[in-house]
PDB file of C-alpha atoms and ligand atoms in Angstrom:
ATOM      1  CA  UNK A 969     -17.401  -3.438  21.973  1.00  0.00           C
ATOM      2  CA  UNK A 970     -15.441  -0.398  22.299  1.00  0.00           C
ATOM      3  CA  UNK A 971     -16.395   2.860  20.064  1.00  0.00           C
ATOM      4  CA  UNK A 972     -14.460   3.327  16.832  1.00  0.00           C
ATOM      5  CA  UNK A 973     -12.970   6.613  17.205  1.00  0.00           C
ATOM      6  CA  UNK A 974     -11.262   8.710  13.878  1.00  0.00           C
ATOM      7  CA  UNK A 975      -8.800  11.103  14.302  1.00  0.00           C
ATOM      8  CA  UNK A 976      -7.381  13.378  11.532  1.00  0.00           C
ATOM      9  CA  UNK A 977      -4.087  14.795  11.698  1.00  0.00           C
ATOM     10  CA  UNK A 978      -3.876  12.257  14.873  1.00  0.00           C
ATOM     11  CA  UNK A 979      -0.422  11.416  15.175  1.00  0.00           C
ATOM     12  CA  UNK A 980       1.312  14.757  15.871  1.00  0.00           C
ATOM     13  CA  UNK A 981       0.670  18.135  17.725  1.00  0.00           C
ATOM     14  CA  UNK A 982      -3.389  18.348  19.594  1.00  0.00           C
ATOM     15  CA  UNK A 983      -4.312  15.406  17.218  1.00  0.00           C
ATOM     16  CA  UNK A 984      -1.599  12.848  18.709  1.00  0.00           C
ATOM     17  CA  UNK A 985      -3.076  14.148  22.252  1.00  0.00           C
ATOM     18  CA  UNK A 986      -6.526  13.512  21.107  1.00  0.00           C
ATOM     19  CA  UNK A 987      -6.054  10.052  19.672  1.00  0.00           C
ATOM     20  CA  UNK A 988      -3.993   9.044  22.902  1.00  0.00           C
ATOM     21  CA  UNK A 989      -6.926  10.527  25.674  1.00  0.00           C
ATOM     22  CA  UNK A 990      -9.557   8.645  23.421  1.00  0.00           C
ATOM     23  CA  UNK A 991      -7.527   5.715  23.941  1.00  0.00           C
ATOM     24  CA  UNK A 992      -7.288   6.271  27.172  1.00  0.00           C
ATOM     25  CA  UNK A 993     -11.037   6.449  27.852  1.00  0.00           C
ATOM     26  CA  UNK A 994     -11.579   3.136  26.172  1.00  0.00           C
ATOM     27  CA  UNK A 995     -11.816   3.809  22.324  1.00  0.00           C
ATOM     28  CA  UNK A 996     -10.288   1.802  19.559  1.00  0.00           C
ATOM     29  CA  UNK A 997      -8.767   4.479  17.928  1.00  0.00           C
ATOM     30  CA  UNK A 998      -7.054   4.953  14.224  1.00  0.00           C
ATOM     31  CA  UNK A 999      -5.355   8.357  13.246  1.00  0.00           C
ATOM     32  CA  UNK A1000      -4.442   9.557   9.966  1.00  0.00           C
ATOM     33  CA  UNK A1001      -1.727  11.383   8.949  1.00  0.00           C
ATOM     34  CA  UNK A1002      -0.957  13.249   5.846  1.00  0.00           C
ATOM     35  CA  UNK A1003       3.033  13.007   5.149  1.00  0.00           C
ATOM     36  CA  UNK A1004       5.340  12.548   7.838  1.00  0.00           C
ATOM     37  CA  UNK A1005       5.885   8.346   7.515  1.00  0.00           C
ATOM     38  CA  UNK A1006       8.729   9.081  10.262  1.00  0.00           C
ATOM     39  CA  UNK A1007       6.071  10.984  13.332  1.00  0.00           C
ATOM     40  CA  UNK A1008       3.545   8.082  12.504  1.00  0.00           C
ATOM     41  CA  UNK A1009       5.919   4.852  13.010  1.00  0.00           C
ATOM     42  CA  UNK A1010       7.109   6.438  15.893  1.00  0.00           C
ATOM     43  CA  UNK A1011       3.570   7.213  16.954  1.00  0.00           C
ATOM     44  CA  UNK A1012       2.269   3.785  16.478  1.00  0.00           C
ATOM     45  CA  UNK A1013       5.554   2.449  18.409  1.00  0.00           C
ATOM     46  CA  UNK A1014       5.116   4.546  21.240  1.00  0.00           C
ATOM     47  CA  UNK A1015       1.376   3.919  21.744  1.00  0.00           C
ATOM     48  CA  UNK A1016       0.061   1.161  19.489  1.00  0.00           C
ATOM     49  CA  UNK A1017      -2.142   3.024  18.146  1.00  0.00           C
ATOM     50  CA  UNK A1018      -2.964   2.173  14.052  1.00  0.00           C
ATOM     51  CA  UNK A1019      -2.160   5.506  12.178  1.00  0.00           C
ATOM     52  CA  UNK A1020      -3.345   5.631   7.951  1.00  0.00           C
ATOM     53  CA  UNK A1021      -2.073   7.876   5.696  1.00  0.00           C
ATOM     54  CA  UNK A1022      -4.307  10.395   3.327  1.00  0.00           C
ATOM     55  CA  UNK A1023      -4.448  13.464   2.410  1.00  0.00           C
ATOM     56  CA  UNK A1024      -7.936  14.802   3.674  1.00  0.00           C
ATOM     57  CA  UNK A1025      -8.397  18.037   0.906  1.00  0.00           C
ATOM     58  CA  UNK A1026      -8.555  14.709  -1.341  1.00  0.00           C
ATOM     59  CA  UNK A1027     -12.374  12.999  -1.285  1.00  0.00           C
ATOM     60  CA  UNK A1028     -11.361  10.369  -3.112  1.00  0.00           C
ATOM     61  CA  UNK A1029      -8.571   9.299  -0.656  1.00  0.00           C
ATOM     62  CA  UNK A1030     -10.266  10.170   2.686  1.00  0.00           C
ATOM     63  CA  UNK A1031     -13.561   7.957   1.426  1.00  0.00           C
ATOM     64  CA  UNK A1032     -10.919   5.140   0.554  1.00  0.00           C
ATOM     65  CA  UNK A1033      -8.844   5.674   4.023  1.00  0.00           C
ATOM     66  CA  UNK A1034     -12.137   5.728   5.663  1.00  0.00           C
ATOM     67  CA  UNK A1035     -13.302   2.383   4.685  1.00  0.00           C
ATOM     68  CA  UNK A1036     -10.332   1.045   5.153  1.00  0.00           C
ATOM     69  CA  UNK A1037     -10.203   1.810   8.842  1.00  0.00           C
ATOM     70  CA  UNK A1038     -14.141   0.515   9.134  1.00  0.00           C
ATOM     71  CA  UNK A1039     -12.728  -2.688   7.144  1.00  0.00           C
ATOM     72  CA  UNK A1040      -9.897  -3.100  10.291  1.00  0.00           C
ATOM     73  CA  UNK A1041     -11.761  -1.671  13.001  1.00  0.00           C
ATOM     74  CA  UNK A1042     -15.563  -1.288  12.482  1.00  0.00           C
ATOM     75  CA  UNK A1043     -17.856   1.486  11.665  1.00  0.00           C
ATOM     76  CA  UNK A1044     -16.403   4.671  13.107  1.00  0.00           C
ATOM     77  CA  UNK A1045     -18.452   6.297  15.874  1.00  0.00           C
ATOM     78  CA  UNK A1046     -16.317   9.218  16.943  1.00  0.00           C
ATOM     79  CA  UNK A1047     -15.068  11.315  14.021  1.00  0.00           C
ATOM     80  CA  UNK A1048     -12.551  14.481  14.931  1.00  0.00           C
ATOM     81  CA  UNK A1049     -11.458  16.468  12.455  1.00  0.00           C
ATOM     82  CA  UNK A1050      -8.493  17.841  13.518  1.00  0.00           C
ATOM     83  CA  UNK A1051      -6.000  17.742  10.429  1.00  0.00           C
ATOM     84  CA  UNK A1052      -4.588  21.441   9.643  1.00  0.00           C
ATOM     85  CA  UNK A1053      -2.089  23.730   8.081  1.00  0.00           C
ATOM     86  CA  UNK A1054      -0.897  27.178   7.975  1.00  0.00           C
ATOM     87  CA  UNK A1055       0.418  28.526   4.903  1.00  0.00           C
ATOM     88  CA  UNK A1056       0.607  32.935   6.693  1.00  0.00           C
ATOM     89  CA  UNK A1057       0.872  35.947   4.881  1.00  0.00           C
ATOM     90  CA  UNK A1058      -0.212  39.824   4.937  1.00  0.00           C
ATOM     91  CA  UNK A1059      -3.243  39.341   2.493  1.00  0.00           C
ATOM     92  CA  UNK A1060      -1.106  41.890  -0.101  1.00  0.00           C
ATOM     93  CA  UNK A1061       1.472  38.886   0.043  1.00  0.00           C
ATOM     94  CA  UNK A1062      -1.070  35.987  -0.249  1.00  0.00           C
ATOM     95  CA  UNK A1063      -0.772  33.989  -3.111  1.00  0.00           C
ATOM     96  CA  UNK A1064      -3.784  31.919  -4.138  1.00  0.00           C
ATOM     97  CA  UNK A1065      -1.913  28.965  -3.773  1.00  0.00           C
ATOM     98  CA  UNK A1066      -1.513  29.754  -0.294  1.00  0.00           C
ATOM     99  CA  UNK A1067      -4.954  30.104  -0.044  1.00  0.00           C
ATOM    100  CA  UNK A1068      -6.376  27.115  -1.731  1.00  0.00           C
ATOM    101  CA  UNK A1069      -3.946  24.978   0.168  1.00  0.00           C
ATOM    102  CA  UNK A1070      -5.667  25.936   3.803  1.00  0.00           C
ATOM    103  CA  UNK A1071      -9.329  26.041   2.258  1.00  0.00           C
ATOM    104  CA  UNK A1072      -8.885  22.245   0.799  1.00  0.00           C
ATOM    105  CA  UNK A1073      -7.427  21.427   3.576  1.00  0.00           C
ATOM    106  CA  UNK A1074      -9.037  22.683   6.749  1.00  0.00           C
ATOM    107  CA  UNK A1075     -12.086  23.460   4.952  1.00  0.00           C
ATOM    108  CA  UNK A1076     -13.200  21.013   2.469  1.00  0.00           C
ATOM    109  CA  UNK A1077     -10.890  18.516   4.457  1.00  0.00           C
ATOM    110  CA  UNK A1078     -14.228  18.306   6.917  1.00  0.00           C
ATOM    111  CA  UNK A1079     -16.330  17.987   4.414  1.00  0.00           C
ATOM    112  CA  UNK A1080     -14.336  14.753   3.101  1.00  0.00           C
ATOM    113  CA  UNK A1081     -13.712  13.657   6.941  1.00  0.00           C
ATOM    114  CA  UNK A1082     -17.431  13.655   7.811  1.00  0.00           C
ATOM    115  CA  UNK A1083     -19.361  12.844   4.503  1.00  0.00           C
ATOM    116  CA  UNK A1084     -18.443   9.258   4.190  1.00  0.00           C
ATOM    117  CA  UNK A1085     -19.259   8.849   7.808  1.00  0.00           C
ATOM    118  CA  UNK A1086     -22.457  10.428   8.029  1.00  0.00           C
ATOM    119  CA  UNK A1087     -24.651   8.403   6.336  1.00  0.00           C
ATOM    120  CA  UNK A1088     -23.735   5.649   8.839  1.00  0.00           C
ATOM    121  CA  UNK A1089     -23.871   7.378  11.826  1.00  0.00           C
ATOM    122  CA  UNK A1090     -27.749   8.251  10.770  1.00  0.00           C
ATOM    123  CA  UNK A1091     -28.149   4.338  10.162  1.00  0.00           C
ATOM    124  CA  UNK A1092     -26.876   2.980  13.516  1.00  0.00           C
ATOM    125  CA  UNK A1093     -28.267   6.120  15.345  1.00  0.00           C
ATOM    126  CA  UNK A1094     -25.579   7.647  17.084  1.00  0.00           C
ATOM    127  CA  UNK A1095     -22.727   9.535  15.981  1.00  0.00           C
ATOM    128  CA  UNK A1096     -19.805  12.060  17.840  1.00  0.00           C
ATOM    129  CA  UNK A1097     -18.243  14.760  15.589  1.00  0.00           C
ATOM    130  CA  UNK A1098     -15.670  17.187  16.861  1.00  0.00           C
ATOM    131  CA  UNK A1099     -14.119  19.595  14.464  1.00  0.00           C
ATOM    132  CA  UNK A1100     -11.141  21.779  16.519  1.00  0.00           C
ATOM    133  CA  UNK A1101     -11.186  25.068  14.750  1.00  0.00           C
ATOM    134  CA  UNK A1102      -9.327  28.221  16.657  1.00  0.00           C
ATOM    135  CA  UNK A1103      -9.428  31.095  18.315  1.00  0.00           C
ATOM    136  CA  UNK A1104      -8.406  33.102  14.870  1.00  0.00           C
ATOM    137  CA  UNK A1105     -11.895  31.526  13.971  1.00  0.00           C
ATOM    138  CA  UNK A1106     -12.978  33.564  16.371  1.00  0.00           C
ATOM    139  CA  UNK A1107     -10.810  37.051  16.029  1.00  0.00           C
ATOM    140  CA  UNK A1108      -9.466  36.800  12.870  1.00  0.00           C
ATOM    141  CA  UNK A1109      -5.491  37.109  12.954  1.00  0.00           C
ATOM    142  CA  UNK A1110      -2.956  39.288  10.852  1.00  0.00           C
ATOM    143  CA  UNK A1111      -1.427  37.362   8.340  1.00  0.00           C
ATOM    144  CA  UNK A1112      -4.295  34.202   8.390  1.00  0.00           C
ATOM    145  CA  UNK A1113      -7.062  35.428   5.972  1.00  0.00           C
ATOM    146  CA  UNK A1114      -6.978  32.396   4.778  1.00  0.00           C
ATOM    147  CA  UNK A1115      -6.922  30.243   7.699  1.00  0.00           C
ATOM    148  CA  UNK A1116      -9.453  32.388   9.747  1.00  0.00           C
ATOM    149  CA  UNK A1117     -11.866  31.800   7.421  1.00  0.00           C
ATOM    150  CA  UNK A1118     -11.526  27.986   7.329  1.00  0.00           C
ATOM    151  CA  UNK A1119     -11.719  28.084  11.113  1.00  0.00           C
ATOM    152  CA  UNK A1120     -15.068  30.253  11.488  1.00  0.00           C
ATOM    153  CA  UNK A1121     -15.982  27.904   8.846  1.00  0.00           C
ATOM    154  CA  UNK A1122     -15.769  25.102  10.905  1.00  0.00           C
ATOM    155  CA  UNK A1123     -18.214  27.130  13.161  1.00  0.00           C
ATOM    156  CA  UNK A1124     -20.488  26.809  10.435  1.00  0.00           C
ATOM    157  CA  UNK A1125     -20.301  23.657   9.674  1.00  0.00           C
ATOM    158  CA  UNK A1126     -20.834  22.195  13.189  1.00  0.00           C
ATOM    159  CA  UNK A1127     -23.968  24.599  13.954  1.00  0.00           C
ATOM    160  CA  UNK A1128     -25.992  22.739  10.457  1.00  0.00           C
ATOM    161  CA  UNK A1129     -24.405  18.998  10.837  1.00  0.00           C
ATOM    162  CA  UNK A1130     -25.865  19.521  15.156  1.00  0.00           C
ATOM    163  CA  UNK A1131     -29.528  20.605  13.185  1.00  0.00           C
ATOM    164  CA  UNK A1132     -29.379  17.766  10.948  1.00  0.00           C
ATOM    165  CA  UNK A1133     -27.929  14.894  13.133  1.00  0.00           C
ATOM    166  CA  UNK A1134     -29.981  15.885  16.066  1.00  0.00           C
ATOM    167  CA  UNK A1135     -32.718  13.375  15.594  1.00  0.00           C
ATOM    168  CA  UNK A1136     -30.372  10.737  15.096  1.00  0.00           C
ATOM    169  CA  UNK A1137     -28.433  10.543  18.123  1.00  0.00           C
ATOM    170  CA  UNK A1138     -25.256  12.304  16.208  1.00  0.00           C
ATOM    171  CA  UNK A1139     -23.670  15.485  18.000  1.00  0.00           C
ATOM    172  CA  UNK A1140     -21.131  17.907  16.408  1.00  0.00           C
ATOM    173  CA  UNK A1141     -19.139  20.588  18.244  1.00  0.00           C
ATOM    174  CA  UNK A1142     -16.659  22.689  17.615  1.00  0.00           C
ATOM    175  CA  UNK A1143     -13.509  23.438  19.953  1.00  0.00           C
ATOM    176  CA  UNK A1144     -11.524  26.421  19.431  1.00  0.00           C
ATOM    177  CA  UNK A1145      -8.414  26.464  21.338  1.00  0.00           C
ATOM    178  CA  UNK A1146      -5.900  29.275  21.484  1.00  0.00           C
ATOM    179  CA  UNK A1147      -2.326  28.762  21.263  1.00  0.00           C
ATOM    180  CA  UNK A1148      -1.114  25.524  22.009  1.00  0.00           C
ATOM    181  CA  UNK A1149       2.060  24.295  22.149  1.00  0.00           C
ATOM    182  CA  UNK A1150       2.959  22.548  19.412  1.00  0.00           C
ATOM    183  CA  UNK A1151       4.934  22.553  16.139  1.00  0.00           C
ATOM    184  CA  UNK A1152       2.492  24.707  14.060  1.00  0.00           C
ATOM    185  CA  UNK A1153       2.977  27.466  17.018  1.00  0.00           C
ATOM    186  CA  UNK A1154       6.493  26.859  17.459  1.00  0.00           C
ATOM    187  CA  UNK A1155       6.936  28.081  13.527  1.00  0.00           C
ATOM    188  CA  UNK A1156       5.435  31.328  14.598  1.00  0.00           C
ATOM    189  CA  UNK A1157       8.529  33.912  14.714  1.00  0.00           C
ATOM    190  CA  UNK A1158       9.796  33.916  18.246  1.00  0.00           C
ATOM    191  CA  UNK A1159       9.165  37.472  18.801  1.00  0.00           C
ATOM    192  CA  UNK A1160       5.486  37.139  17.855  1.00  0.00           C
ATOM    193  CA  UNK A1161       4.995  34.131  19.790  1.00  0.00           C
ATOM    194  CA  UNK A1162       6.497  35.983  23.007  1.00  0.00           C
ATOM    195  CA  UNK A1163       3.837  38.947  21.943  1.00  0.00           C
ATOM    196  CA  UNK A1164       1.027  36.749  21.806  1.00  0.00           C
ATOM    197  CA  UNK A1165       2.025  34.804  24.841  1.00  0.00           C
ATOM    198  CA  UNK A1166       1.850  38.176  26.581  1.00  0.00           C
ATOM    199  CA  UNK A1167      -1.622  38.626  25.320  1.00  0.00           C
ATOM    200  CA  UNK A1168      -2.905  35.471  27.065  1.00  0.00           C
ATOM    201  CA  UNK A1169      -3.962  36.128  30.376  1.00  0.00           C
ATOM    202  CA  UNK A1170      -3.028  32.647  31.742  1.00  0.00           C
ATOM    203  CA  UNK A1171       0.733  33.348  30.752  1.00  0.00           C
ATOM    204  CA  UNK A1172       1.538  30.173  28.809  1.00  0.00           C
ATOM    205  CA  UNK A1173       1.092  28.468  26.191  1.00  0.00           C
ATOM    206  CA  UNK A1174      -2.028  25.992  26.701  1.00  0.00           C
ATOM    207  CA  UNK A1175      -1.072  21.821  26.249  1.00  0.00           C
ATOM    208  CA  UNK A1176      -2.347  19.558  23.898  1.00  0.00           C
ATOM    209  CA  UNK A1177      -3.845  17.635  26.564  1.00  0.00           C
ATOM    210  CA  UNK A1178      -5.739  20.317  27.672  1.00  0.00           C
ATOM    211  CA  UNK A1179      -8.020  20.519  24.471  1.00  0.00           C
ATOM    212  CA  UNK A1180      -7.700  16.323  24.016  1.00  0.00           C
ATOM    213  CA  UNK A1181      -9.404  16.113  26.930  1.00  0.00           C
ATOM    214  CA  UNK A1182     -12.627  18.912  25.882  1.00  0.00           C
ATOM    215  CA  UNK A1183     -13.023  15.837  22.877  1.00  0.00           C
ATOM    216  CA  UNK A1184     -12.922  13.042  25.535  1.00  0.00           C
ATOM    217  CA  UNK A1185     -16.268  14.919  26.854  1.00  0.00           C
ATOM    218  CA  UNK A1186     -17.785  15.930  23.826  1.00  0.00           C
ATOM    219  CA  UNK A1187     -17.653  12.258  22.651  1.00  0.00           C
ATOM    220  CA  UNK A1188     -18.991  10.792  26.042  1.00  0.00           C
ATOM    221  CA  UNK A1189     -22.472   9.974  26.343  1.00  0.00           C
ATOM    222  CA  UNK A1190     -22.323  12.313  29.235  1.00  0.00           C
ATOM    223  CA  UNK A1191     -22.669  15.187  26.275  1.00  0.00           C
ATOM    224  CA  UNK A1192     -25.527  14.170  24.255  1.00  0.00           C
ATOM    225  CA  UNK A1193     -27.584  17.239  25.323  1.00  0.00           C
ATOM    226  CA  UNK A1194     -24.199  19.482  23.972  1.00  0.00           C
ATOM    227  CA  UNK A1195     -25.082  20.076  20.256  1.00  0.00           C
ATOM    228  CA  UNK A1196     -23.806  22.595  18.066  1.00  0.00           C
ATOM    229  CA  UNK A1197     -22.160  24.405  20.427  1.00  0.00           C
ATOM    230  CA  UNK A1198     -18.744  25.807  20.784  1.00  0.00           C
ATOM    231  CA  UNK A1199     -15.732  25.086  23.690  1.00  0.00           C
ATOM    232  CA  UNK A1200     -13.123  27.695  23.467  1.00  0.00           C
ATOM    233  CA  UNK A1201     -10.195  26.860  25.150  1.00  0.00           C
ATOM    234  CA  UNK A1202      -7.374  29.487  25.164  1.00  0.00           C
ATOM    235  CA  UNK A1203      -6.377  30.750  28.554  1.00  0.00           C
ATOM    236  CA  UNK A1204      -8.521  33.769  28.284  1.00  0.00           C
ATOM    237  CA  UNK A1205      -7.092  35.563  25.311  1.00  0.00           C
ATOM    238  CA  UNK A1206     -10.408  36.298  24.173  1.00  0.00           C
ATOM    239  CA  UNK A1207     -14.253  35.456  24.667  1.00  0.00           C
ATOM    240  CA  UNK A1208     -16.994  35.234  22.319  1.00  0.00           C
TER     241      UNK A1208
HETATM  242  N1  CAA B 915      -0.286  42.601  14.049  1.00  0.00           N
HETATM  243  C1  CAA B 915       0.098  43.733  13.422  1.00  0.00           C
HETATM  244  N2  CAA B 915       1.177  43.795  12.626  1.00  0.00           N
HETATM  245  C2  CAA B 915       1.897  42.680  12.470  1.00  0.00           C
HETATM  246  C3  CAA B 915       1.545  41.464  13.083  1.00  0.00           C
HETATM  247  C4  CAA B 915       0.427  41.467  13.919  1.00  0.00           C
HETATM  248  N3  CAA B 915       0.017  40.360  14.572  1.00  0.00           N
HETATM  249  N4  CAA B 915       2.440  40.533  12.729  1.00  0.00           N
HETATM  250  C5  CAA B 915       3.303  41.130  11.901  1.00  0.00           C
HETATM  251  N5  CAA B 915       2.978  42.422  11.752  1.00  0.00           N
HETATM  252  C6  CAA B 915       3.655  43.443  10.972  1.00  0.00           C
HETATM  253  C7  CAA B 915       5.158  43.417  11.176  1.00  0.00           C
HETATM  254  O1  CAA B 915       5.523  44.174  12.290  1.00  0.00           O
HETATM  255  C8  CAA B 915       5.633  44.016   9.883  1.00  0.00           C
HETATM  256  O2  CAA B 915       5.452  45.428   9.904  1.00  0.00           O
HETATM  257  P1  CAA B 915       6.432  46.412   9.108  1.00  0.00           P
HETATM  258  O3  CAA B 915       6.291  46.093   7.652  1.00  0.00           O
HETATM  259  O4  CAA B 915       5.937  47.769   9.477  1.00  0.00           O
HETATM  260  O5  CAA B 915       7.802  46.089   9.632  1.00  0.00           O
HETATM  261  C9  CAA B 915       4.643  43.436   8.903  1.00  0.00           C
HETATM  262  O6  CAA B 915       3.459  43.149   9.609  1.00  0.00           O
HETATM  263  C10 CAA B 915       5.100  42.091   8.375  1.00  0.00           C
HETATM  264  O7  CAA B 915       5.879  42.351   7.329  1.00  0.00           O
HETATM  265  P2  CAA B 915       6.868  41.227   6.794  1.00  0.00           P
HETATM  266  O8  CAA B 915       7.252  41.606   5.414  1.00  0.00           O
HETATM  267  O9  CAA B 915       7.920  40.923   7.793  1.00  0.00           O
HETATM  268  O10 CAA B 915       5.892  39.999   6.726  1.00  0.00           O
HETATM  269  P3  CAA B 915       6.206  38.579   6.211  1.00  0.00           P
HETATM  270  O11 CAA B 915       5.735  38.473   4.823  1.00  0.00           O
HETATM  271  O12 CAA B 915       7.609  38.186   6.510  1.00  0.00           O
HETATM  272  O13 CAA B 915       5.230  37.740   7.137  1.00  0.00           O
HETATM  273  C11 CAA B 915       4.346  36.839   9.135  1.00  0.00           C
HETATM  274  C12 CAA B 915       5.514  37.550   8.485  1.00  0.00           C
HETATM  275  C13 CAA B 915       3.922  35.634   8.331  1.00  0.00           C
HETATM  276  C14 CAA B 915       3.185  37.760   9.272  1.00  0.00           C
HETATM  277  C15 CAA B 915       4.898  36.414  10.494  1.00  0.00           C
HETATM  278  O14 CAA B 915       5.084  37.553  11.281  1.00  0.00           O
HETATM  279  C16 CAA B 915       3.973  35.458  11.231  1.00  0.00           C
HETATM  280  O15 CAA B 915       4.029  34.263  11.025  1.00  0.00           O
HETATM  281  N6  CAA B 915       3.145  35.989  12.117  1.00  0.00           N
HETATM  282  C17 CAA B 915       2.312  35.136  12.980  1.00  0.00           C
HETATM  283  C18 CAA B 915       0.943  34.943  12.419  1.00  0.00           C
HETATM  284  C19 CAA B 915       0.209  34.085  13.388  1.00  0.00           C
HETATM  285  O16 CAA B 915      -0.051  34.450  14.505  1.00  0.00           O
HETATM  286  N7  CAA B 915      -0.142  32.866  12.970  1.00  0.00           N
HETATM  287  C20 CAA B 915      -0.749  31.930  13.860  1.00  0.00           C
HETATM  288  C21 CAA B 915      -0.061  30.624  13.689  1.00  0.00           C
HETATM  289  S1  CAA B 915      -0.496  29.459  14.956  1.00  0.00           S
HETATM  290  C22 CAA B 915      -2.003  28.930  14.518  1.00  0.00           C
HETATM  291  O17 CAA B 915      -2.567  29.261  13.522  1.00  0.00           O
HETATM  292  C23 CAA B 915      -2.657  27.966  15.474  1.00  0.00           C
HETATM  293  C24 CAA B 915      -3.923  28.517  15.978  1.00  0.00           C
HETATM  294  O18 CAA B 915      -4.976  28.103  15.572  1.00  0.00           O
HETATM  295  C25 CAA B 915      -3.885  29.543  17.046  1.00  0.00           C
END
């Protein structure tokens, strides 16, 4: 039987990568999506894969979209929390809506992604968690206190789940890529894009194929022994 494999966010930007690399490698894959009906018909039309809709800052609804895919599909094996937003501003211009709106959803929206997973992951034994949090996890970034924070939060949050799933067979890791292209970069002002572009020694944008495929390894049994740990993926722009 082929591995249940969850992807948040998965029908658009590094998520639609994701979902289409684990199907690829052999998973039966679902993807959520938050809001755009339009990107997820034409994602499920293009690839067949099944896509669900919540919104993941919600418990409630990620619990109930949750078993809903294990109803269709089976117990999920493979979890990757990859749904995110950007709501940027200087910190003087932050309002708290804009920051309430990343934490609930790139913060707590792992929390509600994993959780109702967890418990049977520890059951069956074995369990593969990826959260993709960012290089501004990493650095910090003008105008993203509030998404920096969620990001090294991820960090965070992978380093305890790896302590606690450890001794039953479930692995959580953390990728943090740099600038990829897709839509959430693209909104980035041209001029700052071409100024960050310049900061990344590689000289391009990175693909979203090029993190999808650090999850295809993290999930493969071929990782087991990778726990807690961190890939970051962005062309050089900065090590940890
Ligand atoms: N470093 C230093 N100064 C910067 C800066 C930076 N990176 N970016 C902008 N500034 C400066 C501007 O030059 C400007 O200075 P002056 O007031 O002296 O002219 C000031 O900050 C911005 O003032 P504005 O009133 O124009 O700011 P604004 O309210 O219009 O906000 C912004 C503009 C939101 C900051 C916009 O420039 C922006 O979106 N910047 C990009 C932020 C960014 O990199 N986000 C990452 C998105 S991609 C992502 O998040 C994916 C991932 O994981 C990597």
């Amino acid at each position: 039987m082929a591995r249940v494999a969850l992807v948040t966010g998965g029908s658009r930007g590094i998520g639609a990568a994701i979902s289409k690399t684990l199907q690829d490698a052999g998973y039966s894959v679902a993807a959520s999506y938050a809001g755009n009906d339009e990107a997820a018909a034409a994602f499920t039309a293009e690839t067949g894969i099944k896509t669900y809709k919540w919104n993941v800052a919600d418990y409630d609804a990620s619990k109930a979209g949750i078993e809903q895919v294990e109803a269709d599909m089976g117990p999920v094996d493979v979890v990757v929390a990859n749904a995110g937003i950007t709501r940027d501003a200087p910190f003087h211009k932050m309002t708290p809506q804009q920051w309430h709106d990343v934490i609930d959803t790139n913060l707590t929206g792992v929390f509600n992604t994993v959780h109702p997973v967890w418990n049977g992951m520890r059951e069956r034994g074995f369990g593969r968690i990826v959260v993709i949090s960012s290089i501004n996890g990493q650095k910090g970034q003008f105008a993203q206190v509030n998404y920096a924070a969620t990001k090294a939060g991820d960090l965070g949050i992978v380093k305890s789940l790896a302590q606690e799933g450890a001794a039953k067979g479930i692995t959580a890791n953390a990728i943090c890529p740099g600038y990829i292209a897709t839509d959430m970069v693209m909104a980035v002002p041209e001029k700052v894009r071409d100024a960050i572009i310049g900061q990344i020694p590689t000289g391009r944008l990175g693909e979203p194929e090029e993190i999808a495929r650090c999850v295809a390894f993290l999930v493969s049994d071929d990782a087991a022994f990778i726990n807690g740990s961190t890939i970051t993926a962005n062309g050089g722009q900065f090590f940890v």
